[in-house]
């Protein structure tokens, strides 16, 4: 009598699982998966870059590493301040060394894509070597990681140095749990060098060690994290910002112009802090972080805890909303969502021959949920048609032509999509115009034309303007002595007549079709 089909299926699955339980497979599989995921991330980022759809943060990072490579301080004009003033991200220097050898934009996107993908390696080791999960559960966690919306958002949101801290934070947890102290210290240092406020996350890791009974490790970790954040926020960042404290303005609701007054405002008015923290928008954000992984991280809260204080501050801060503007802030919470996921999944299973066996229905639910939320929320969802990215149209051709016209010594103000094409110059500024009906304002034009000798206008960036408003923009520049040297597909390049004559450029003839 033949076995029922379910038993036959179970038998075959067990045979395949036994083949994948070997040490050789566990050594190579995570690196292979990370390489494949990294290539996928990179191809998507390059496609967005080719159609000039990357976020403006890519341009500011490109200008920063170019300045470092040329021997200048990283006082990027696109940032309006020194790069180190923002988050004391000293890790930008080794990244800049790479851009001295390889193309800047491709290097930055490659470094970020590979860093995000490398999170698979420590996550795999955490699942297999620490939590003792079987191969099926581990693969489900890796699939959920690869489909996680926040990771895809970071990958396409320009360049965020803190992305390099994602695999470092997970690797630090693995090293600490396996008592590999040298590796633990190196990973902590790497994460801290990417972003100053990650010291609060490292301090939060100390709470995890304390709960686990590792009191000495907890104390050392907490002191190291808090000390770095305090020194960076109170000393290093102001030193690169003319004595000003960074990011204080985003906590304006709590008053003050320095970190101490902000902290005092939070302590003395906890109801306001809690009201903002648990707003409806923040609740939806938290659901979007935990729902794709079946809320399993809350089953192991001690491993989720390290990122909670810092992410709480992020949620309260008054910053631009949206998946891409907030992408970098999701890095620390993403790392610990998946650390907690590993242990949360392990708690649902039972130990069988020294390995934790998780019910296949739970694994199936995790795979299904992560896939559904990827399709619904990810910026690379099939509904966004990522396979069609990378195509260039006549407007893109006009943007490249505009970039070729501008000399290397020019001081330029340009529309956001053109900025990544002209970053290798110290004098570069963004042309930020309100994209709304009746958005034209003479004062905005005069301000945009001040302090520069080249200006690049892109009609597609102000698609809600009427043709009359575009004409008014052009007319105001003409009154101020600017002449157009390119008018093509809505992209217009302006400079002064003497500069145009010096480099042999003639004024571009007026063409009604070139304005739209």
Short mmCIF file of C-alpha atoms in Angstrom, two decimals:
data_model
loop_
_atom_site.label_atom_id
_atom_site.label_comp_id
_atom_site.label_asym_id
_atom_site.label_seq_id
_atom_site.Cartn_x
_atom_site.Cartn_y
_atom_site.Cartn_z
CA UNK A 1 0.00 0.00 0.00
CA UNK A 2 1.48 3.33 -1.07
CA UNK A 3 1.96 6.16 1.40
CA UNK A 4 -0.52 9.08 1.33
CA UNK A 5 0.69 12.02 -0.75
CA UNK A 6 1.23 14.22 2.30
CA UNK A 7 3.53 11.70 3.92
CA UNK A 8 5.43 11.28 0.67
CA UNK A 9 5.82 15.05 0.45
CA UNK A 10 7.02 15.23 4.05
CA UNK A 11 9.52 12.46 3.36
CA UNK A 12 10.93 14.23 0.31
CA UNK A 13 11.13 17.55 2.16
CA UNK A 14 13.02 15.92 4.99
CA UNK A 15 15.49 14.39 2.53
CA UNK A 16 16.12 17.75 0.87
CA UNK A 17 16.38 19.46 4.23
CA UNK A 18 18.99 16.96 5.36
CA UNK A 19 21.10 17.80 2.32
CA UNK A 20 20.98 21.51 3.19
CA UNK A 21 21.83 21.05 6.85
CA UNK A 22 25.52 20.43 6.12
CA UNK A 23 28.21 22.87 7.22
CA UNK A 24 29.43 23.45 3.66
CA UNK A 25 26.05 24.70 2.50
CA UNK A 26 25.74 26.98 5.53
CA UNK A 27 29.11 28.56 4.81
CA UNK A 28 28.43 29.38 1.18
CA UNK A 29 24.65 29.83 0.95
CA UNK A 30 24.37 33.19 2.77
CA UNK A 31 27.12 34.72 0.63
CA UNK A 32 25.46 33.49 -2.56
CA UNK A 33 22.09 34.85 -1.47
CA UNK A 34 23.67 38.18 -0.45
CA UNK A 35 25.43 38.44 -3.82
CA UNK A 36 22.21 37.79 -5.73
CA UNK A 37 20.26 40.26 -3.60
CA UNK A 38 23.02 42.85 -3.95
CA UNK A 39 23.00 42.53 -7.74
CA UNK A 40 19.22 42.94 -7.74
CA UNK A 41 19.41 46.06 -5.55
CA UNK A 42 22.17 47.51 -7.68
CA UNK A 43 20.34 46.92 -10.96
CA UNK A 44 17.24 48.65 -9.60
CA UNK A 45 19.29 51.59 -8.30
CA UNK A 46 21.18 51.93 -11.58
CA UNK A 47 17.93 51.83 -13.53
CA UNK A 48 16.50 54.65 -11.45
CA UNK A 49 19.74 56.56 -11.83
CA UNK A 50 19.80 56.11 -15.61
CA UNK A 51 16.36 57.67 -15.95
CA UNK A 52 17.45 60.44 -13.54
CA UNK A 53 14.89 59.49 -10.89
CA UNK A 54 17.22 59.12 -7.90
CA UNK A 55 16.70 61.27 -4.81
CA UNK A 56 18.65 64.51 -4.38
CA UNK A 57 20.64 62.98 -1.49
CA UNK A 58 22.65 61.08 -4.10
CA UNK A 59 23.84 64.37 -5.61
CA UNK A 60 24.89 65.80 -2.24
CA UNK A 61 26.79 62.60 -1.40
CA UNK A 62 28.46 62.66 -4.81
CA UNK A 63 29.60 66.24 -4.30
CA UNK A 64 30.85 65.39 -0.80
CA UNK A 65 33.03 62.45 -1.85
CA UNK A 66 34.32 64.41 -4.85
CA UNK A 67 35.43 67.23 -2.54
CA UNK A 68 37.19 64.74 -0.26
CA UNK A 69 38.86 63.10 -3.25
CA UNK A 70 40.11 66.48 -4.46
CA UNK A 71 41.64 67.23 -1.06
CA UNK A 72 38.98 69.70 0.10
CA UNK A 73 36.98 69.62 3.30
CA UNK A 74 33.51 68.09 2.76
CA UNK A 75 31.72 71.47 2.84
CA UNK A 76 29.18 70.52 0.21
CA UNK A 77 27.27 73.49 -1.17
CA UNK A 78 24.26 71.24 -1.79
CA UNK A 79 24.14 70.57 1.94
CA UNK A 80 24.99 74.20 2.82
CA UNK A 81 27.30 72.86 5.55
CA UNK A 82 30.07 70.38 6.27
CA UNK A 83 28.99 66.76 5.78
CA UNK A 84 30.28 65.82 9.24
CA UNK A 85 27.98 68.41 10.82
CA UNK A 86 24.94 66.26 10.06
CA UNK A 87 25.84 62.97 11.75
CA UNK A 88 29.63 62.85 12.20
CA UNK A 89 29.72 60.13 9.56
CA UNK A 90 33.49 59.61 9.31
CA UNK A 91 32.87 56.42 7.37
CA UNK A 92 32.37 58.65 4.32
CA UNK A 93 36.16 58.96 4.00
CA UNK A 94 36.92 55.33 3.05
CA UNK A 95 33.91 55.46 0.73
CA UNK A 96 35.44 58.56 -0.89
CA UNK A 97 38.68 56.65 -1.47
CA UNK A 98 36.76 54.18 -3.61
CA UNK A 99 35.24 56.99 -5.68
CA UNK A 100 38.74 58.24 -6.48
CA UNK A 101 39.25 55.00 -8.44
CA UNK A 102 35.76 54.15 -9.69
CA UNK A 103 32.88 56.26 -11.08
CA UNK A 104 31.28 58.22 -8.27
CA UNK A 105 27.56 57.52 -8.73
CA UNK A 106 28.04 53.83 -9.53
CA UNK A 107 30.38 53.39 -6.57
CA UNK A 108 27.99 54.96 -4.09
CA UNK A 109 25.05 52.90 -5.33
CA UNK A 110 27.16 49.73 -5.35
CA UNK A 111 28.41 50.26 -1.80
CA UNK A 112 24.90 50.90 -0.52
CA UNK A 113 23.26 48.04 -2.41
CA UNK A 114 25.88 45.52 -1.29
CA UNK A 115 25.75 46.75 2.32
CA UNK A 116 21.98 46.26 2.44
CA UNK A 117 22.32 42.80 0.91
CA UNK A 118 25.15 41.80 3.27
CA UNK A 119 22.68 41.88 6.14
CA UNK A 120 21.71 38.39 4.96
CA UNK A 121 25.05 36.92 6.12
CA UNK A 122 24.91 37.77 9.86
CA UNK A 123 21.15 37.18 9.84
CA UNK A 124 21.72 33.67 8.49
CA UNK A 125 24.36 32.97 11.13
CA UNK A 126 22.09 34.30 13.85
CA UNK A 127 19.31 31.97 12.76
CA UNK A 128 21.44 28.89 12.19
CA UNK A 129 24.22 29.12 14.80
CA UNK A 130 22.59 31.03 17.66
CA UNK A 131 18.83 30.39 17.45
CA UNK A 132 19.43 26.88 16.01
CA UNK A 133 16.68 27.21 13.40
CA UNK A 134 16.37 24.70 10.62
CA UNK A 135 17.09 25.58 7.03
CA UNK A 136 13.45 26.12 6.06
CA UNK A 137 12.88 28.72 8.78
CA UNK A 138 16.16 30.43 7.94
CA UNK A 139 15.27 30.69 4.26
CA UNK A 140 11.88 32.17 5.19
CA UNK A 141 13.61 34.87 7.26
CA UNK A 142 15.98 35.67 4.39
CA UNK A 143 13.08 35.92 1.94
CA UNK A 144 11.26 38.27 4.32
CA UNK A 145 14.44 40.37 4.59
CA UNK A 146 14.81 40.53 0.82
CA UNK A 147 11.17 41.62 0.43
CA UNK A 148 11.17 44.15 3.28
CA UNK A 149 9.85 47.49 2.01
CA UNK A 150 12.09 49.70 4.13
CA UNK A 151 15.24 48.14 2.68
CA UNK A 152 14.05 48.75 -0.86
CA UNK A 153 13.18 52.35 0.06
CA UNK A 154 16.69 52.97 1.40
CA UNK A 155 18.22 51.47 -1.72
CA UNK A 156 16.37 53.92 -4.00
CA UNK A 157 16.51 56.99 -1.76
CA UNK A 158 19.82 58.37 -2.97
CA UNK A 159 22.77 57.49 -0.73
CA UNK A 160 22.56 57.01 3.04
CA UNK A 161 25.81 56.29 4.85
CA UNK A 162 23.88 54.65 7.71
CA UNK A 163 22.94 51.84 5.31
CA UNK A 164 26.45 50.51 5.92
CA UNK A 165 25.56 50.17 9.59
CA UNK A 166 22.70 47.73 8.92
CA UNK A 167 24.82 44.57 8.50
CA UNK A 168 27.24 45.84 11.17
CA UNK A 169 24.49 46.08 13.82
CA UNK A 170 23.20 42.58 13.07
CA UNK A 171 26.75 41.21 13.00
CA UNK A 172 27.48 42.88 16.35
CA UNK A 173 24.51 41.09 17.92
CA UNK A 174 25.71 37.76 16.49
CA UNK A 175 29.26 38.36 17.75
CA UNK A 176 28.02 39.32 21.21
CA UNK A 177 25.79 36.26 21.50
CA UNK A 178 28.67 34.01 20.39
CA UNK A 179 31.18 35.86 22.62
CA UNK A 180 33.43 36.91 19.74
CA UNK A 181 34.60 40.12 21.42
CA UNK A 182 37.07 41.46 18.86
CA UNK A 183 34.51 41.11 16.08
CA UNK A 184 31.89 42.62 18.36
CA UNK A 185 34.01 45.72 18.97
CA UNK A 186 34.86 46.13 15.28
CA UNK A 187 31.20 45.93 14.24
CA UNK A 188 30.15 48.43 16.92
CA UNK A 189 32.87 50.85 15.81
CA UNK A 190 31.84 50.47 12.18
CA UNK A 191 28.21 51.25 13.00
CA UNK A 192 29.12 54.27 15.13
CA UNK A 193 31.35 55.71 12.41
CA UNK A 194 28.36 55.82 10.07
CA UNK A 195 26.04 57.94 12.20
CA UNK A 196 26.39 59.71 15.54
CA UNK A 197 22.96 58.93 16.97
CA UNK A 198 23.48 55.18 16.47
CA UNK A 199 25.30 55.43 19.79
CA UNK A 200 21.81 55.41 21.35
CA UNK A 201 21.14 52.10 19.60
CA UNK A 202 24.41 50.67 20.87
CA UNK A 203 23.47 51.84 24.36
CA UNK A 204 20.14 50.07 23.87
CA UNK A 205 22.04 46.87 23.09
CA UNK A 206 23.45 47.20 26.60
CA UNK A 207 19.91 46.81 27.94
CA UNK A 208 19.57 43.56 26.01
CA UNK A 209 22.79 42.21 27.50
CA UNK A 210 21.67 43.30 30.97
CA UNK A 211 18.39 41.41 30.63
CA UNK A 212 20.37 38.35 29.52
CA UNK A 213 22.49 38.58 32.65
CA UNK A 214 25.68 39.76 30.90
CA UNK A 215 26.15 42.74 33.20
CA UNK A 216 29.78 43.60 32.37
CA UNK A 217 29.14 43.54 28.61
CA UNK A 218 25.99 45.59 29.17
CA UNK A 219 27.86 48.29 31.07
CA UNK A 220 30.71 48.54 28.55
CA UNK A 221 28.33 48.66 25.59
CA UNK A 222 26.00 51.25 27.12
CA UNK A 223 28.86 53.54 28.19
CA UNK A 224 30.53 53.28 24.77
CA UNK A 225 27.31 54.11 22.90
CA UNK A 226 26.25 57.00 25.13
CA UNK A 227 29.77 58.45 25.22
CA UNK A 228 30.08 58.45 21.44
CA UNK A 229 26.68 60.06 20.89
CA UNK A 230 27.34 62.70 23.56
CA UNK A 231 30.79 63.59 22.22
CA UNK A 232 29.57 63.65 18.62
CA UNK A 233 26.41 65.69 19.26
CA UNK A 234 27.88 68.13 21.78
CA UNK A 235 31.43 68.54 20.44
CA UNK A 236 32.21 67.06 17.03
CA UNK A 237 29.15 68.11 15.06
CA UNK A 238 29.07 71.71 16.39
CA UNK A 239 32.78 71.99 15.59
CA UNK A 240 31.95 71.36 11.92
CA UNK A 241 28.85 73.57 11.99
CA UNK A 242 30.17 76.86 13.28
CA UNK A 243 29.11 76.13 16.86
CA UNK A 244 25.49 75.29 15.98
CA UNK A 245 23.84 72.11 17.15
CA UNK A 246 22.38 69.91 14.39
CA UNK A 247 18.76 68.74 14.19
CA UNK A 248 17.58 70.85 17.12
CA UNK A 249 15.05 72.58 14.86
CA UNK A 250 13.15 69.32 14.21
CA UNK A 251 12.29 69.24 17.93
CA UNK A 252 11.06 72.84 17.97
CA UNK A 253 7.82 71.78 19.69
CA UNK A 254 9.86 71.09 22.81
CA UNK A 255 11.65 74.45 22.72
CA UNK A 256 15.25 75.48 23.05
CA UNK A 257 18.22 75.79 20.76
CA UNK A 258 20.47 73.06 22.14
CA UNK A 259 20.15 69.33 22.99
CA UNK A 260 19.85 69.97 26.73
CA UNK A 261 16.88 72.31 26.37
CA UNK A 262 15.18 69.84 24.00
CA UNK A 263 15.73 67.01 26.48
CA UNK A 264 14.39 69.19 29.27
CA UNK A 265 11.33 70.04 27.20
CA UNK A 266 10.61 66.34 26.68
CA UNK A 267 11.10 65.49 30.36
CA UNK A 268 8.89 68.34 31.60
CA UNK A 269 6.11 67.75 29.08
CA UNK A 270 5.77 63.98 28.65
CA UNK A 271 2.08 64.16 27.57
CA UNK A 272 3.03 66.16 24.48
CA UNK A 273 5.85 63.75 23.68
CA UNK A 274 3.58 60.72 24.07
CA UNK A 275 0.81 62.40 22.07
CA UNK A 276 3.15 62.94 19.13
CA UNK A 277 4.79 59.54 19.52
CA UNK A 278 1.49 57.67 19.36
CA UNK A 279 -0.11 59.75 16.62
CA UNK A 280 -2.15 57.98 13.97
CA UNK A 281 0.58 58.47 11.34
CA UNK A 282 3.20 56.93 13.64
CA UNK A 283 0.88 54.03 14.46
CA UNK A 284 0.54 53.28 10.75
CA UNK A 285 4.31 53.45 10.40
CA UNK A 286 4.84 50.93 13.19
CA UNK A 287 2.27 48.59 11.68
CA UNK A 288 4.04 48.79 8.31
CA UNK A 289 7.30 47.77 10.02
CA UNK A 290 5.94 44.79 11.97
CA UNK A 291 3.05 43.46 9.87
CA UNK A 292 5.27 42.07 7.04
CA UNK A 293 6.97 39.80 9.61
CA UNK A 294 3.74 38.64 11.32
CA UNK A 295 4.46 40.85 14.38
CA UNK A 296 6.76 38.05 15.53
CA UNK A 297 9.46 40.49 16.77
CA UNK A 298 7.17 41.49 19.66
CA UNK A 299 7.38 37.88 20.88
CA UNK A 300 11.08 38.53 21.62
CA UNK A 301 10.97 42.19 22.81
CA UNK A 302 14.41 42.19 24.44
CA UNK A 303 15.98 41.92 20.96
CA UNK A 304 13.77 44.66 19.52
CA UNK A 305 14.41 47.03 22.41
CA UNK A 306 17.82 48.48 21.36
CA UNK A 307 16.39 50.50 18.47
CA UNK A 308 13.17 51.60 20.19
CA UNK A 309 14.43 54.78 22.01
CA UNK A 310 16.14 56.23 18.93
CA UNK A 311 13.28 55.32 16.62
CA UNK A 312 10.88 56.95 19.07
CA UNK A 313 12.83 60.20 18.69
CA UNK A 314 12.70 59.80 14.91
CA UNK A 315 8.92 59.44 15.04
CA UNK A 316 8.53 62.58 17.14
CA UNK A 317 10.94 64.67 15.04
CA UNK A 318 9.39 67.05 12.54
CA UNK A 319 10.91 65.73 9.29
CA UNK A 320 9.53 65.37 5.73
CA UNK A 321 7.09 62.48 5.51
CA UNK A 322 7.13 59.71 2.96
CA UNK A 323 8.89 56.41 2.30
CA UNK A 324 11.95 57.89 0.63
CA UNK A 325 12.60 61.02 2.73
CA UNK A 326 12.41 58.92 5.91
CA UNK A 327 14.23 55.91 4.49
CA UNK A 328 17.50 56.36 6.36
CA UNK A 329 15.74 56.58 9.71
CA UNK A 330 14.42 53.03 9.30
CA UNK A 331 17.91 51.48 9.28
CA UNK A 332 18.36 50.82 13.03
CA UNK A 333 14.81 49.59 13.63
CA UNK A 334 15.03 47.34 10.55
CA UNK A 335 18.18 45.66 11.89
CA UNK A 336 16.54 44.78 15.20
CA UNK A 337 13.17 43.88 13.72
CA UNK A 338 14.97 41.01 11.99
CA UNK A 339 17.12 40.12 14.99
CA UNK A 340 13.93 39.88 17.05
CA UNK A 341 12.20 38.00 14.22
CA UNK A 342 14.78 35.23 14.44
CA UNK A 343 14.18 34.70 18.15
CA UNK A 344 10.44 35.26 17.87
CA UNK A 345 10.22 32.54 15.24
CA UNK A 346 12.39 30.25 17.38
CA UNK A 347 9.96 30.66 20.28
CA UNK A 348 7.11 29.34 18.16
CA UNK A 349 8.94 26.08 17.47
CA UNK A 350 10.23 23.16 19.46
CA UNK A 351 13.66 21.57 19.75
CA UNK A 352 14.11 18.37 17.71
CA UNK A 353 17.61 16.83 17.65
CA UNK A 354 19.35 20.06 18.73
CA UNK A 355 17.53 22.15 16.13
CA UNK A 356 14.40 24.27 16.50
CA UNK A 357 11.64 22.95 14.29
CA UNK A 358 9.04 25.58 13.37
CA UNK A 359 5.59 24.60 12.13
CA UNK A 360 5.45 24.80 8.34
CA UNK A 361 2.20 26.74 8.59
CA UNK A 362 3.97 29.54 10.47
CA UNK A 363 6.77 29.59 7.88
CA UNK A 364 4.21 29.65 5.08
CA UNK A 365 2.33 32.50 6.73
CA UNK A 366 5.58 34.48 7.09
CA UNK A 367 6.43 33.97 3.41
CA UNK A 368 2.91 34.87 2.31
CA UNK A 369 2.69 37.99 4.49
CA UNK A 370 6.11 39.32 3.51
CA UNK A 371 5.25 38.84 -0.16
CA UNK A 372 1.85 40.55 0.17
CA UNK A 373 3.30 43.59 1.92
CA UNK A 374 6.14 43.78 -0.59
CA UNK A 375 3.63 43.91 -3.44
CA UNK A 376 1.51 46.45 -1.59
CA UNK A 377 4.11 48.81 -0.10
CA UNK A 378 7.55 48.44 -1.68
CA UNK A 379 8.83 51.10 -4.05
CA UNK A 380 9.94 48.19 -6.25
CA UNK A 381 6.54 46.49 -6.18
CA UNK A 382 5.40 44.86 -9.45
CA UNK A 383 2.75 47.57 -9.58
CA UNK A 384 5.59 50.09 -10.00
CA UNK A 385 6.76 48.17 -13.10
CA UNK A 386 10.48 48.14 -12.15
CA UNK A 387 11.31 46.10 -15.25
CA UNK A 388 10.53 49.22 -17.33
CA UNK A 389 12.90 51.49 -15.36
CA UNK A 390 16.02 52.83 -16.96
CA UNK A 391 14.47 54.11 -20.17
CA UNK A 392 15.44 57.58 -21.29
CA UNK A 393 13.25 60.03 -23.16
CA UNK A 394 13.89 63.30 -24.97
CA UNK A 395 13.79 65.20 -21.66
CA UNK A 396 16.58 63.01 -20.27
CA UNK A 397 18.59 63.61 -23.44
CA UNK A 398 18.11 67.36 -22.96
CA UNK A 399 19.31 67.08 -19.35
CA UNK A 400 22.51 65.32 -20.43
CA UNK A 401 23.03 67.95 -23.12
CA UNK A 402 22.59 70.67 -20.51
CA UNK A 403 25.17 69.05 -18.23
CA UNK A 404 27.69 68.89 -21.08
CA UNK A 405 27.39 72.64 -21.69
CA UNK A 406 28.34 73.72 -18.18
CA UNK A 407 32.09 74.35 -17.58
CA UNK A 408 33.83 72.70 -14.63
CA UNK A 409 34.57 76.05 -12.96
CA UNK A 410 30.98 77.24 -13.17
CA UNK A 411 28.88 78.17 -10.15
CA UNK A 412 25.57 76.50 -10.91
CA UNK A 413 22.04 76.37 -9.61
CA UNK A 414 20.16 73.49 -11.21
CA UNK A 415 16.93 71.52 -11.01
CA UNK A 416 17.13 68.42 -8.76
CA UNK A 417 17.20 65.80 -11.53
CA UNK A 418 20.16 67.48 -13.19
CA UNK A 419 22.26 67.79 -10.02
CA UNK A 420 23.73 64.23 -10.13
CA UNK A 421 25.11 64.99 -13.61
CA UNK A 422 27.15 68.01 -12.53
CA UNK A 423 28.32 67.26 -8.98
CA UNK A 424 32.07 67.53 -9.61
CA UNK A 425 32.33 71.23 -8.78
CA UNK A 426 32.45 73.13 -5.47
CA UNK A 427 29.84 75.73 -6.43
CA UNK A 428 26.61 73.78 -6.92
CA UNK A 429 23.16 74.59 -5.59
CA UNK A 430 19.67 73.18 -6.01
CA UNK A 431 16.92 75.07 -7.81
CA UNK A 432 13.92 74.34 -5.60
CA UNK A 433 10.74 75.85 -7.00
CA UNK A 434 7.22 75.17 -5.65
CA UNK A 435 5.44 72.72 -7.93
CA UNK A 436 1.93 74.08 -7.50
CA UNK A 437 -0.50 76.21 -9.51
CA UNK A 438 0.44 79.90 -9.37
CA UNK A 439 3.77 78.90 -7.88
CA UNK A 440 5.74 81.52 -9.81
CA UNK A 441 7.14 84.30 -7.65
CA UNK A 442 9.50 87.05 -8.76
CA UNK A 443 11.31 86.93 -5.42
CA UNK A 444 12.04 83.21 -5.89
CA UNK A 445 13.58 83.84 -9.30
CA UNK A 446 15.74 86.68 -8.00
CA UNK A 447 16.91 84.54 -5.10
CA UNK A 448 17.69 81.61 -7.42
CA UNK A 449 19.76 83.86 -9.71
CA UNK A 450 21.83 85.30 -6.87
CA UNK A 451 25.39 84.07 -6.34
CA UNK A 452 25.62 81.85 -9.43
CA UNK A 453 26.62 82.36 -13.05
CA UNK A 454 24.81 79.36 -14.55
CA UNK A 455 21.21 78.30 -14.03
CA UNK A 456 19.40 75.19 -15.27
CA UNK A 457 15.58 75.18 -15.30
CA UNK A 458 13.61 71.96 -15.84
CA UNK A 459 9.96 72.39 -16.78
CA UNK A 460 9.09 68.86 -15.60
CA UNK A 461 10.02 69.81 -12.03
CA UNK A 462 7.20 72.41 -12.03
CA UNK A 463 4.64 70.47 -14.01
CA UNK A 464 1.74 72.30 -12.32
CA UNK A 465 2.88 75.67 -13.65
CA UNK A 466 1.01 77.21 -16.54
CA UNK A 467 2.92 78.06 -19.72
CA UNK A 468 2.47 81.74 -18.83
CA UNK A 469 4.33 81.20 -15.56
CA UNK A 470 7.21 79.54 -17.40
CA UNK A 471 7.37 82.57 -19.73
CA UNK A 472 7.38 84.87 -16.72
CA UNK A 473 10.29 82.91 -15.25
CA UNK A 474 12.25 83.23 -18.49
CA UNK A 475 11.36 86.88 -18.83
CA UNK A 476 12.51 87.73 -15.33
CA UNK A 477 15.88 86.12 -16.01
CA UNK A 478 16.19 88.06 -19.27
CA UNK A 479 15.53 91.33 -17.45
CA UNK A 480 18.36 90.45 -15.05
CA UNK A 481 20.83 89.99 -17.92
CA UNK A 482 20.68 86.20 -18.34
CA UNK A 483 20.69 84.66 -21.80
CA UNK A 484 19.51 81.15 -22.71
CA UNK A 485 22.14 78.91 -24.34
CA UNK A 486 19.90 75.83 -24.47
CA UNK A 487 16.14 75.37 -24.82
CA UNK A 488 15.20 71.78 -25.37
CA UNK A 489 12.23 69.69 -24.19
CA UNK A 490 11.52 72.01 -21.30
CA UNK A 491 15.16 72.08 -20.12
CA UNK A 492 16.66 75.57 -20.27
CA UNK A 493 20.23 76.57 -19.51
CA UNK A 494 21.03 80.22 -18.73
CA UNK A 495 24.26 82.13 -18.24
CA UNK A 496 25.51 85.68 -18.80
CA UNK A 497 26.29 87.00 -22.27
CA UNK A 498 30.01 87.57 -21.63
CA UNK A 499 30.44 83.99 -20.32
CA UNK A 500 28.57 82.58 -23.31
CA UNK A 501 30.75 84.58 -25.72
CA UNK A 502 33.93 83.48 -23.95
CA UNK A 503 33.22 79.79 -24.47
CA UNK A 504 31.64 80.21 -27.90
CA UNK A 505 27.98 79.63 -27.08
CA UNK A 506 25.22 81.47 -28.91
CA UNK A 507 21.85 82.37 -27.43
CA UNK A 508 19.29 79.67 -28.09
CA UNK A 509 16.39 80.77 -30.31
CA UNK A 510 12.94 80.93 -28.77
CA UNK A 511 10.80 77.89 -29.46
CA UNK A 512 7.31 77.57 -28.00
CA UNK A 513 7.53 73.76 -27.99
CA UNK A 514 10.75 73.90 -25.95
CA UNK A 515 8.91 75.38 -22.98
CA UNK A 516 6.65 72.39 -22.34
#
